[in-house]
Amino acid sequence: MAARADMPDVLLVTVDALRPDRLGCYGGDRAMAPHIDRLADSACVFETAWAAGPNTPASFPGLMASRTAFQSGSLGVGEAPVTLAELLRSQGYGTFGFNAGNPYVSRFFGYDRGFDELRSFLEHTPTDGGVFDHVPQDEAAGTRVSGAASAVRRAFRGARAALKVPLRALGLLRPLEPLWRPVLDHMRYWSRFRVKLDLEERYWSAVSDWLEAPPERPFFLWLHPMTVHEPYCPPARCQREVAGRALSMRRMIALRRAAGRVAEGDRSALSDRDVRELRMLYDAEVRRMDERLGVVLDALRRQGRLERCLLIVTSDHGEQFMEHGRCFHPSFHFNETLRVPLLVRLPGEDEGRRVEREVGLVDLLPTVADLLGAELPDGACVGRSFAPLLRGEEMSTEGRLFVSESFYGPHGTFYQLDCRDLRRVKRRVSFQNRCIKLAADGAAGTCSVFDLRSDPGEEDDLSGRRPELEEAAMGLARCHFRRAERERVRRAFPGGPPGGRP
Amino acid sequence: MPDHTVKLDPELHRRIAELVQNSGAFDSVEDYVNCVLAELFGEAGLHEADEDRERMLRQRLKDLGYM
């Protein structure tokens, strides 16, 4: 199908781990992200947008396919009825994606579906650890560790393995840990910083190259920058711009090491000053990302394509800075990670508006379909179109609870999961809107409840004192989990049971 | 009375028990097996019971002013 000439280009920017409150259009410092704020002046700014999960693998099925992660037996969108890129390609769009190295949104998890070209920049992602432990090696073979920083990482892994055996044999591994761990951690994080800096350059350079000669026909361009994602190692210039001073590489590494210890359970590893400095580094990364995004927007503006572009800027999840005793974006359902920015600018729009109605990222796919007049298969989406809100019409979201899901493995994080098989992972789910948060841990059989009207910071868990709310949290979670199981059974046996009805 | 007991392979039972423990959706292995079989054979009873329960819980939240 050829795209109609009046169809707009579509630019979707999903900044990994971007908190809304760091942006001026969400009440943050207006100097932090001036390009995004300028865009907000002519866009619909959704005051409350909910992610479908607190981290990338849990959130992205909702964002790209309007599905919840638990609806699949495996991670990603490989089993989704339709993805955003597929929808747009079916309308005649050229579809292009640039993912700055996040393996969870790469082809390994079905995110290349519908794309004419998806570049994932996984060259520096180690294939011998983390998510790739669970990807068949023939698929992982397309990626390889390269570059000086990665050579250091390989050397570090080798040295660590070689040292561990004799030290453990002598019973010295633990007693000598204060001596060896800082050195090895320093090497590890130094290499991660170098990899990130190198990747950033290559990523944005590739995006700029693409923008030099975009296709004539309408395009869908998806950008997934990792600039704001940890480890935070912004250039000194960006740090000075947001804080008037810059931290040394040594200090940045020390902060990342301490944050790593928090993730391992030592909540005292970060002092208040450390947290302030981590936030400052994060803000400087936001500043750097905004600069890069500004270059992209300028390029489209020069070509006269920005004005006729449907532009969506959002994030897959937010970030925590010890508000609830943790850093980054673990599998816990607090609003620091579940609330995301969402800006949508319709083609030709030049007047900004704020939208109070709550929406979810699961609504993006049906909204884009609605705006383009495209049909979606029945039952393909769990979200609903918010196109009427973009047109300034009324639309009720009364009675709506937004669902977010997450999963965790044996060590409490999602990194160690067997991503290709979600049948035996431990699950969390939450149901929320501006008034209430009902969160349940399926494996632990526990829940937490927050009245967000009186307790927006989620500090006072009501679960022990409000049995009716506790019952609602556990009951809704149970129904949700069972529905996911039933859907998986239906998919496994689409024609009914083997042998038919007795 | 006919005996409706089904003997599961011990390894399968262990794996289902693990799933039941992790998901929080089922009380027991029997509960899980009942749910899966009901879905496979198109028995709508369990599905409808869940829908009713969810509707009731949502209505209660609405009555409490949370929705």
Coordinates of C-alpha atoms in Angstrom, one line a residue:
Chain A
M1 CA 0.0 0.0 0.0
A2 CA 1.4 3.4 -0.9
A3 CA 1.1 6.1 1.7
R4 CA -1.3 9.0 0.9
A5 CA 0.5 12.2 0.2
D6 CA -1.4 14.0 3.0
M7 CA -0.1 11.5 5.6
P8 CA 2.3 13.0 8.1
D9 CA 5.7 11.8 9.0
V10 CA 5.7 10.2 12.4
L11 CA 8.6 10.7 14.8
L12 CA 8.5 8.7 18.1
V13 CA 11.2 9.5 20.6
T14 CA 11.3 7.2 23.7
V15 CA 14.1 8.5 25.9
D16 CA 15.1 5.6 28.1
A17 CA 14.6 6.3 31.9
L18 CA 13.5 10.0 31.6
R19 CA 11.6 11.4 34.6
P20 CA 9.0 14.0 33.8
D21 CA 9.8 16.2 36.7
R22 CA 13.2 17.0 35.3
L23 CA 11.6 18.8 32.3
G24 CA 10.5 22.5 32.5
C25 CA 7.1 21.6 31.0
Y26 CA 6.5 19.3 34.0
G27 CA 7.5 21.8 36.6
G28 CA 11.3 21.2 36.5
D29 CA 14.1 23.7 35.7
R30 CA 13.3 25.2 32.3
A31 CA 17.0 25.4 31.6
M32 CA 17.4 21.6 31.7
A33 CA 15.8 20.6 28.4
P34 CA 15.0 23.8 26.4
H35 CA 14.4 22.0 23.1
I36 CA 11.8 19.7 24.7
D37 CA 10.2 22.6 26.5
R38 CA 10.1 24.6 23.2
L39 CA 8.4 21.6 21.6
A40 CA 5.9 21.5 24.6
D41 CA 4.9 25.1 23.7
S42 CA 3.2 23.7 20.6
A43 CA 2.2 20.3 21.8
C44 CA -0.3 18.5 24.0
V45 CA 1.5 17.9 27.3
F46 CA -0.2 15.0 29.2
E47 CA 0.1 15.8 32.9
T48 CA -0.3 12.2 33.9
A49 CA 0.9 9.3 31.6
W50 CA 1.5 5.8 33.0
A51 CA 4.1 3.4 31.8
A52 CA 3.0 -0.3 31.5
G53 CA 6.0 -1.3 33.7
P54 CA 8.9 0.2 35.7
N55 CA 11.6 -0.9 33.4
T56 CA 12.2 -1.4 29.7
P57 CA 11.3 -5.1 29.2
A58 CA 8.1 -4.6 31.2
S59 CA 7.1 -1.3 29.7
F60 CA 7.8 -1.6 26.0
P61 CA 5.3 -4.2 25.0
G62 CA 2.7 -1.7 26.1
L63 CA 4.3 1.2 24.3
M64 CA 5.0 -0.5 20.9
A65 CA 2.2 -3.1 20.8
S66 CA -0.5 -2.0 23.4
R67 CA 0.0 -5.3 25.1
T68 CA 0.9 -6.2 28.7
A69 CA 4.1 -8.1 29.2
F70 CA 2.3 -11.0 30.9
Q71 CA 0.1 -11.6 27.9
S72 CA 3.1 -13.2 26.3
G73 CA 4.8 -16.3 27.4
S74 CA 8.1 -14.7 26.4
L75 CA 9.6 -11.2 26.7
G76 CA 9.0 -8.7 24.0
V77 CA 6.5 -8.2 21.2
G78 CA 7.2 -11.4 19.2
E79 CA 3.8 -12.7 20.0
A80 CA 1.8 -9.4 19.8
P81 CA -1.0 -9.2 17.2
V82 CA 0.4 -6.0 15.7
T83 CA 3.1 -3.5 16.5
L84 CA 3.2 0.3 15.8
A85 CA 5.8 -0.2 13.1
E86 CA 3.7 -2.9 11.4
L87 CA 0.7 -0.6 11.5
L88 CA 2.6 2.2 9.9
R89 CA 4.3 0.1 7.3
S90 CA 0.8 -1.3 6.3
Q91 CA -0.2 2.3 5.6
G92 CA 2.7 2.7 3.2
Y93 CA 5.2 4.3 5.5
G94 CA 9.0 3.8 5.4
T95 CA 9.9 2.6 8.9
F96 CA 13.2 3.2 10.5
G97 CA 14.4 2.7 14.1
F98 CA 17.6 3.7 16.0
N99 CA 17.9 2.0 19.4
A100 CA 21.0 3.1 21.3
G101 CA 22.1 -0.3 22.5
N102 CA 19.2 -1.5 24.7
P103 CA 19.0 -5.3 24.1
Y104 CA 15.5 -5.4 25.5
V105 CA 14.1 -3.5 22.5
S106 CA 16.2 -5.2 19.8
R107 CA 15.4 -7.8 17.3
F108 CA 16.0 -10.5 19.9
F109 CA 12.7 -9.6 21.4
G110 CA 10.7 -8.9 18.3
Y111 CA 11.1 -5.2 18.1
D112 CA 12.3 -5.3 14.5
R113 CA 8.8 -6.3 13.5
G114 CA 7.5 -3.9 10.9
F115 CA 10.7 -2.0 10.5
D116 CA 12.4 -1.6 7.1
E117 CA 15.5 -1.0 9.1
L118 CA 16.2 -1.2 12.9
R119 CA 19.7 -0.4 14.1
S120 CA 20.3 -1.5 17.7
F121 CA 24.0 -0.6 18.3
L122 CA 24.6 -3.8 20.3
E123 CA 28.3 -4.1 19.2
H124 CA 29.4 -3.2 22.7
T125 CA 26.8 -5.2 24.6
P126 CA 28.6 -8.2 26.1
T127 CA 27.3 -11.4 24.8
D128 CA 28.5 -13.4 27.7
G129 CA 26.4 -12.0 30.5
G130 CA 23.1 -10.4 31.5
V131 CA 20.3 -10.7 29.0
F132 CA 22.4 -12.5 26.4
D133 CA 22.9 -15.4 28.7
H134 CA 19.4 -16.3 27.6
V135 CA 19.6 -15.6 23.9
P136 CA 20.5 -18.5 21.7
Q137 CA 24.2 -18.1 20.8
D138 CA 23.5 -18.2 17.0
E139 CA 21.4 -15.1 17.5
A140 CA 23.9 -13.4 19.7
A141 CA 26.6 -14.1 17.2
G142 CA 25.7 -11.0 15.3
T143 CA 26.9 -8.9 18.2
R144 CA 30.4 -8.7 19.5
V145 CA 32.4 -6.9 22.0
S146 CA 34.9 -4.5 20.4
G147 CA 36.9 -1.3 21.1
A148 CA 39.5 -0.4 23.7
A149 CA 37.0 -0.2 26.6
S150 CA 35.6 -3.6 25.8
A151 CA 39.1 -5.0 25.7
V152 CA 39.6 -3.7 29.2
R153 CA 36.3 -5.3 30.2
R154 CA 37.4 -8.6 28.8
A155 CA 40.7 -8.3 30.6
F156 CA 38.9 -7.4 33.8
R157 CA 36.6 -10.5 33.5
G158 CA 39.6 -12.7 32.8
A159 CA 41.6 -11.2 35.8
R160 CA 38.6 -11.6 38.1
A161 CA 38.1 -15.2 37.1
A162 CA 41.8 -16.0 37.4
L163 CA 42.1 -14.4 40.8
K164 CA 39.0 -15.9 42.3
V165 CA 40.1 -19.5 42.2
P166 CA 43.4 -19.2 44.2
L167 CA 41.9 -16.6 46.6
R168 CA 38.9 -18.7 47.3
A169 CA 41.0 -21.8 47.7
L170 CA 43.1 -20.0 50.3
G171 CA 39.9 -18.6 52.0
L172 CA 41.1 -15.1 51.2
L173 CA 38.5 -14.0 48.8
R174 CA 36.2 -12.4 51.3
P175 CA 38.9 -11.1 53.8
L176 CA 40.7 -9.4 51.0
E177 CA 37.6 -8.0 49.3
P178 CA 38.2 -4.4 50.5
L179 CA 41.5 -4.5 48.6
W180 CA 40.5 -6.1 45.3
R181 CA 36.9 -5.0 44.9
P182 CA 37.5 -1.2 44.5
V183 CA 40.2 -1.8 41.9
L184 CA 38.1 -4.2 39.9
D185 CA 34.9 -2.1 40.2
H186 CA 36.9 1.0 39.1
M187 CA 38.0 -0.9 36.0
R188 CA 34.5 -2.2 35.3
Y189 CA 32.8 1.2 35.6
W190 CA 35.6 3.0 33.7
S191 CA 35.0 0.6 30.8
R192 CA 31.2 1.0 31.0
F193 CA 31.6 4.8 30.9
R194 CA 33.9 4.7 27.9
V195 CA 31.5 2.3 26.1
K196 CA 28.6 4.7 26.8
L197 CA 30.5 7.7 25.6
D198 CA 31.6 6.0 22.4
L199 CA 28.1 4.6 21.8
E200 CA 26.5 8.0 22.3
E201 CA 28.8 9.5 19.6
R202 CA 28.1 6.7 17.1
Y203 CA 24.4 6.6 17.8
W204 CA 23.7 10.3 17.3
S205 CA 26.1 10.5 14.4
A206 CA 24.1 7.7 12.6
V207 CA 20.8 9.4 13.3
S208 CA 22.3 12.7 11.8
D209 CA 23.5 10.8 8.8
W210 CA 20.1 9.3 8.3
L211 CA 18.5 12.7 8.6
E212 CA 20.7 14.1 5.8
A213 CA 18.7 12.1 3.3
P214 CA 15.4 10.8 4.7
P215 CA 13.1 9.0 2.3
E216 CA 10.7 11.1 0.1
R217 CA 7.7 9.1 1.1
P218 CA 6.2 9.5 4.6
F219 CA 8.4 7.9 7.2
F220 CA 8.1 6.5 10.7
L221 CA 11.2 7.2 12.7
W222 CA 11.7 5.7 16.1
L223 CA 14.6 7.0 18.3
H224 CA 15.4 5.3 21.5
P225 CA 18.3 7.2 23.1
M226 CA 20.0 5.8 26.2
T227 CA 21.8 9.1 27.1
V228 CA 19.8 9.5 30.3
H229 CA 20.2 5.8 31.3
E230 CA 22.8 4.9 34.0
P231 CA 25.8 4.9 34.2
Y232 CA 25.7 8.7 34.4
C233 CA 28.9 10.1 32.9
P234 CA 28.0 13.4 31.3
P235 CA 30.6 15.7 29.9
A236 CA 31.9 18.4 32.3
R237 CA 30.4 21.1 30.1
C238 CA 26.9 19.7 30.7
Q239 CA 27.5 19.4 34.4
R240 CA 28.6 23.0 34.6
E241 CA 25.5 24.1 32.7
V242 CA 23.2 22.5 35.2
A243 CA 25.1 22.8 38.4
G244 CA 27.9 25.3 37.9
R245 CA 30.5 22.6 38.7
A246 CA 31.8 19.3 37.3
L247 CA 32.7 16.0 39.1
S248 CA 35.8 14.1 38.3
M249 CA 35.7 10.7 36.5
R250 CA 36.9 9.2 39.8
R251 CA 34.0 10.7 41.7
M252 CA 31.5 9.6 39.1
I253 CA 32.8 6.0 39.3
A254 CA 32.7 6.1 43.1
L255 CA 29.0 7.2 42.9
R256 CA 28.1 4.4 40.5
R257 CA 29.9 1.9 42.7
A258 CA 27.9 3.0 45.7
A259 CA 24.6 2.9 43.7
G260 CA 25.6 -0.7 42.8
R261 CA 25.9 -1.6 46.4
V262 CA 22.4 -0.1 47.1
A263 CA 21.1 -2.5 44.4
E264 CA 22.7 -5.3 46.3
G265 CA 20.9 -4.4 49.4
D266 CA 23.2 -2.0 51.2
R267 CA 20.9 1.0 51.5
S268 CA 23.4 3.0 53.5
A269 CA 25.9 3.0 50.7
L270 CA 24.7 6.3 49.4
S271 CA 24.8 9.4 51.6
D272 CA 22.5 12.4 51.1
R273 CA 25.3 14.2 49.4
D274 CA 25.9 11.2 47.1
V275 CA 22.2 11.2 46.1
R276 CA 22.3 14.9 45.3
E277 CA 25.4 14.4 43.1
L278 CA 23.8 11.4 41.3
R279 CA 20.8 13.6 40.6
M280 CA 23.0 16.3 39.3
L281 CA 24.7 13.9 36.9
Y282 CA 21.3 12.6 35.8
D283 CA 20.2 16.2 35.1
A284 CA 23.4 16.8 33.1
E285 CA 22.6 13.7 31.0
V286 CA 19.1 15.1 30.4
R287 CA 20.7 18.3 29.3
R288 CA 23.0 16.4 26.9
M289 CA 20.1 14.3 25.5
D290 CA 18.1 17.5 24.9
E291 CA 20.9 19.0 23.0
R292 CA 21.1 16.0 20.7
L293 CA 17.4 15.9 20.3
G294 CA 17.5 19.6 19.4
V295 CA 19.9 18.7 16.5
V296 CA 17.4 16.2 15.2
L297 CA 14.5 18.6 15.4
D298 CA 16.5 21.3 13.7
A299 CA 17.4 19.0 10.8
L300 CA 13.7 18.2 10.3
R301 CA 12.8 21.9 10.5
R302 CA 15.4 22.8 7.9
Q303 CA 13.9 20.2 5.5
G304 CA 10.4 21.6 6.2
R305 CA 9.3 18.2 7.6
L306 CA 8.9 19.1 11.2
E307 CA 5.8 21.1 10.7
R308 CA 4.0 18.2 9.0
C309 CA 5.2 15.6 11.5
L310 CA 3.2 13.8 14.1
L311 CA 5.7 14.1 16.9
I312 CA 5.6 12.0 20.1
V313 CA 8.2 12.4 22.9
T314 CA 7.9 10.1 25.9
S315 CA 9.9 7.6 28.0
D316 CA 9.6 3.9 28.8
H317 CA 9.9 4.5 32.5
G318 CA 11.3 7.0 35.0
E319 CA 14.1 6.7 37.5
Q320 CA 14.5 6.4 41.3
F321 CA 16.9 8.3 43.5
M322 CA 16.4 6.6 46.9
E323 CA 12.9 8.0 47.3
H324 CA 12.0 4.4 48.3
G325 CA 15.4 3.1 49.2
R326 CA 16.5 2.2 45.8
C327 CA 18.3 3.6 42.7
F328 CA 17.7 3.5 39.0
H329 CA 14.6 1.4 37.9
P330 CA 14.2 -1.9 39.6
S331 CA 11.0 -4.0 39.5
F332 CA 9.1 -2.0 42.1
H333 CA 6.0 0.0 41.3
F334 CA 6.5 3.5 42.6
N335 CA 5.5 6.6 40.7
E336 CA 9.1 7.7 40.2
T337 CA 9.4 4.9 37.7
L338 CA 5.8 4.5 36.5
R339 CA 5.0 8.1 35.6
V340 CA 6.5 9.2 32.3
P341 CA 6.5 12.4 30.2
L342 CA 4.2 12.4 27.2
L343 CA 4.2 15.2 24.6
V344 CA 2.2 14.8 21.4
R345 CA 2.3 17.4 18.7
L346 CA -0.2 17.0 15.8
P347 CA 1.0 18.1 12.3
G348 CA 0.6 21.8 11.8
E349 CA -0.2 22.4 15.4
D350 CA 1.4 25.6 16.9
E351 CA -0.5 26.0 20.1
G352 CA 0.4 24.1 23.2
R353 CA -2.1 22.6 25.6
R354 CA -2.0 20.8 28.8
V355 CA -4.2 17.7 29.1
E356 CA -5.4 16.8 32.6
R357 CA -7.0 13.4 31.7
E358 CA -4.8 10.5 32.5
V359 CA -3.6 8.2 29.8
G360 CA -1.3 5.2 29.5
L361 CA 1.5 4.4 27.1
V362 CA -0.7 1.3 26.1
D363 CA -2.9 3.9 24.4
L364 CA -0.3 5.1 21.9
L365 CA -0.8 2.4 19.3
P366 CA -4.6 2.8 19.1
T367 CA -4.2 6.6 19.2
V368 CA -1.9 6.6 16.2
A369 CA -4.2 4.2 14.3
D370 CA -7.1 6.5 15.1
L371 CA -5.3 9.6 13.9
L372 CA -4.3 8.0 10.6
G373 CA -7.7 6.3 10.1
A374 CA -6.1 2.9 10.1
E375 CA -7.9 -0.3 11.3
L376 CA -6.5 -2.5 14.0
P377 CA -7.4 -6.2 14.4
D378 CA -10.2 -6.8 17.0
G379 CA -8.8 -7.4 20.4
A380 CA -5.3 -6.4 19.4
C381 CA -4.9 -3.6 22.0
V382 CA -5.4 -3.3 25.7
G383 CA -5.3 0.5 25.4
R384 CA -7.8 2.9 24.0
S385 CA -7.3 5.9 21.6
F386 CA -6.9 9.3 23.2
A387 CA -7.1 11.1 19.8
P388 CA -10.2 13.0 21.0
L389 CA -8.1 14.7 23.7
L390 CA -5.5 15.7 21.0
R391 CA -8.3 17.3 19.0
G392 CA -9.4 19.3 22.1
E393 CA -12.5 17.2 22.5
E394 CA -13.8 15.8 25.8
M395 CA -13.1 12.2 26.7
S396 CA -13.9 10.4 29.9
T397 CA -11.3 8.4 31.7
E398 CA -13.5 7.9 34.7
G399 CA -13.4 4.5 36.2
R400 CA -10.1 3.7 34.7
L401 CA -7.2 2.0 36.5
F402 CA -3.9 1.8 34.6
V403 CA -2.1 -1.5 34.9
S404 CA 1.7 -1.9 35.2
E405 CA 3.5 -5.1 35.4
S406 CA 7.0 -6.3 36.3
F407 CA 8.9 -9.5 36.9
Y408 CA 11.9 -10.5 38.8
G409 CA 14.3 -13.4 39.0
P410 CA 16.0 -15.3 41.8
H411 CA 18.1 -12.3 42.9
G412 CA 15.3 -9.8 42.9
T413 CA 16.2 -8.1 39.6
F414 CA 15.1 -8.7 36.1
Y415 CA 18.6 -8.9 34.6
Q416 CA 19.0 -12.6 35.5
L417 CA 15.7 -13.7 34.0
D418 CA 15.4 -16.3 31.3
C419 CA 13.9 -13.7 29.0
R420 CA 12.7 -16.3 26.5
D421 CA 10.4 -18.0 29.0
L422 CA 8.3 -16.0 31.4
R423 CA 6.3 -18.9 32.8
R424 CA 8.2 -19.3 36.0
V425 CA 9.2 -15.7 36.8
K426 CA 7.9 -13.9 39.9
R427 CA 5.4 -11.2 39.1
R428 CA 4.3 -7.9 40.4
V429 CA 1.4 -5.9 39.2
S430 CA -0.1 -2.6 40.1
F431 CA -3.3 -0.7 39.3
Q432 CA -3.3 3.0 39.6
N433 CA -4.7 6.3 38.8
R434 CA -4.2 9.8 40.3
C435 CA -6.2 8.8 43.4
I436 CA -4.9 5.3 44.3
K437 CA -2.1 2.8 43.9
L438 CA -2.8 -0.9 44.5
A439 CA 0.3 -3.0 44.1
A440 CA 0.7 -6.7 44.6
D441 CA 3.5 -9.2 44.6
G442 CA 2.2 -12.4 43.2
A443 CA 5.0 -14.6 44.5
A444 CA 5.2 -13.1 48.0
G445 CA 1.4 -12.8 48.3
T446 CA 1.8 -9.3 49.7
C447 CA 0.4 -6.0 48.6
S448 CA 0.8 -2.3 49.3
V449 CA -1.8 0.4 49.0
F450 CA -1.4 4.2 48.8
D451 CA -4.0 6.9 48.7
L452 CA -2.2 9.2 46.2
R453 CA -4.6 12.1 47.0
S454 CA -3.3 12.5 50.5
D455 CA 0.0 10.7 50.0
P456 CA 1.5 11.4 46.6
G457 CA 4.9 10.4 47.7
E458 CA 3.7 6.9 48.6
E459 CA 5.1 6.9 52.1
D460 CA 2.1 5.6 54.0
D461 CA 1.2 2.0 53.1
L462 CA -2.4 1.5 54.0
S463 CA -2.5 -2.2 53.4
G464 CA -2.5 -3.2 57.0
R465 CA -5.2 -0.7 58.0
R466 CA -7.6 -0.7 55.1
P467 CA -8.7 -4.4 54.5
E468 CA -11.1 -3.4 51.8
L469 CA -8.3 -1.9 49.8
E470 CA -6.0 -4.8 50.5
E471 CA -8.7 -7.1 49.3
A472 CA -9.1 -5.0 46.1
A473 CA -5.3 -5.1 45.4
M474 CA -5.0 -8.9 45.9
G475 CA -8.3 -9.6 44.1
L476 CA -7.5 -7.5 41.1
A477 CA -4.0 -8.9 40.9
R478 CA -5.3 -12.5 41.0
C479 CA -7.9 -11.8 38.3
H480 CA -5.2 -10.2 36.2
F481 CA -2.7 -13.1 36.6
R482 CA -5.4 -15.6 35.8
R483 CA -6.5 -13.8 32.7
A484 CA -2.9 -13.8 31.5
E485 CA -2.7 -17.6 32.1
R486 CA -5.9 -18.1 30.2
E487 CA -4.7 -16.0 27.2
R488 CA -1.5 -18.1 27.1
V489 CA -3.5 -21.3 27.1
R490 CA -5.7 -20.0 24.3
R491 CA -2.7 -19.1 22.2
A492 CA -1.1 -22.4 22.8
F493 CA -4.2 -24.3 21.7
P494 CA -6.0 -21.9 19.3
G495 CA -8.3 -24.7 17.9
G496 CA -9.2 -26.0 21.4
P497 CA -7.8 -28.9 23.2
P498 CA -6.0 -31.8 21.5
G499 CA -8.6 -34.4 20.8
G500 CA -11.5 -32.0 21.1
R501 CA -14.2 -31.8 23.7
P502 CA -14.9 -35.1 25.4
Chain B
M1 CA -18.8 -42.8 42.8
P2 CA -16.3 -42.4 39.9
D3 CA -12.8 -41.4 41.0
H4 CA -11.9 -38.1 39.3
T5 CA -8.4 -38.1 40.5
V6 CA -5.7 -37.5 37.9
K7 CA -2.1 -38.5 38.7
L8 CA 0.4 -36.0 37.4
D9 CA 3.9 -36.8 36.5
P10 CA 6.0 -35.7 39.5
E11 CA 8.3 -33.4 37.4
L12 CA 5.2 -31.8 35.8
H13 CA 3.7 -31.4 39.3
R14 CA 6.8 -29.7 40.6
R15 CA 6.9 -27.3 37.7
I16 CA 3.3 -26.3 38.1
A17 CA 3.8 -25.9 41.8
E18 CA 6.7 -23.5 41.1
L19 CA 4.5 -21.6 38.6
V20 CA 1.7 -21.4 41.1
Q21 CA 4.0 -20.2 43.8
N22 CA 5.5 -17.5 41.6
S23 CA 2.4 -16.2 39.9
G24 CA 0.1 -15.6 42.9
A25 CA -2.9 -16.4 40.6
F26 CA -3.7 -19.8 42.0
D27 CA -4.2 -21.4 45.4
S28 CA -2.9 -24.8 44.4
V29 CA -1.8 -27.1 41.6
E30 CA -5.3 -28.4 41.4
D31 CA -6.7 -24.8 41.1
Y32 CA -4.2 -24.2 38.2
V33 CA -5.1 -27.4 36.4
N34 CA -8.8 -26.8 36.8
C35 CA -8.4 -23.3 35.3
V36 CA -6.3 -24.4 32.3
L37 CA -8.6 -27.3 31.5
A38 CA -11.7 -25.2 31.8
E39 CA -10.1 -22.7 29.4
L40 CA -9.1 -25.5 27.0
F41 CA -12.5 -27.0 26.9
G42 CA -14.3 -23.7 26.6
E43 CA -15.9 -23.8 30.1
A44 CA -16.8 -20.2 30.8
G45 CA -17.7 -20.6 34.4
L46 CA -14.3 -19.8 36.0
H47 CA -13.7 -16.9 33.5
E48 CA -17.1 -15.4 34.4
A49 CA -16.5 -15.7 38.1
D50 CA -13.2 -13.8 37.7
E51 CA -15.0 -11.1 35.6
D52 CA -17.7 -10.8 38.2
R53 CA -15.2 -10.5 41.0
E54 CA -13.2 -7.9 39.1
R55 CA -16.3 -5.9 38.4
M56 CA -17.4 -6.0 42.0
L57 CA -13.9 -4.9 43.2
R58 CA -13.8 -2.0 40.8
Q59 CA -17.3 -0.9 41.8
R60 CA -16.2 -0.9 45.4
L61 CA -13.3 1.3 44.6
K62 CA -15.6 3.6 42.7
D63 CA -18.0 3.8 45.7
L64 CA -15.0 4.7 47.9
G65 CA -14.2 7.6 45.5
Y66 CA -11.0 6.2 44.1
M67 CA -12.2 5.9 40.4

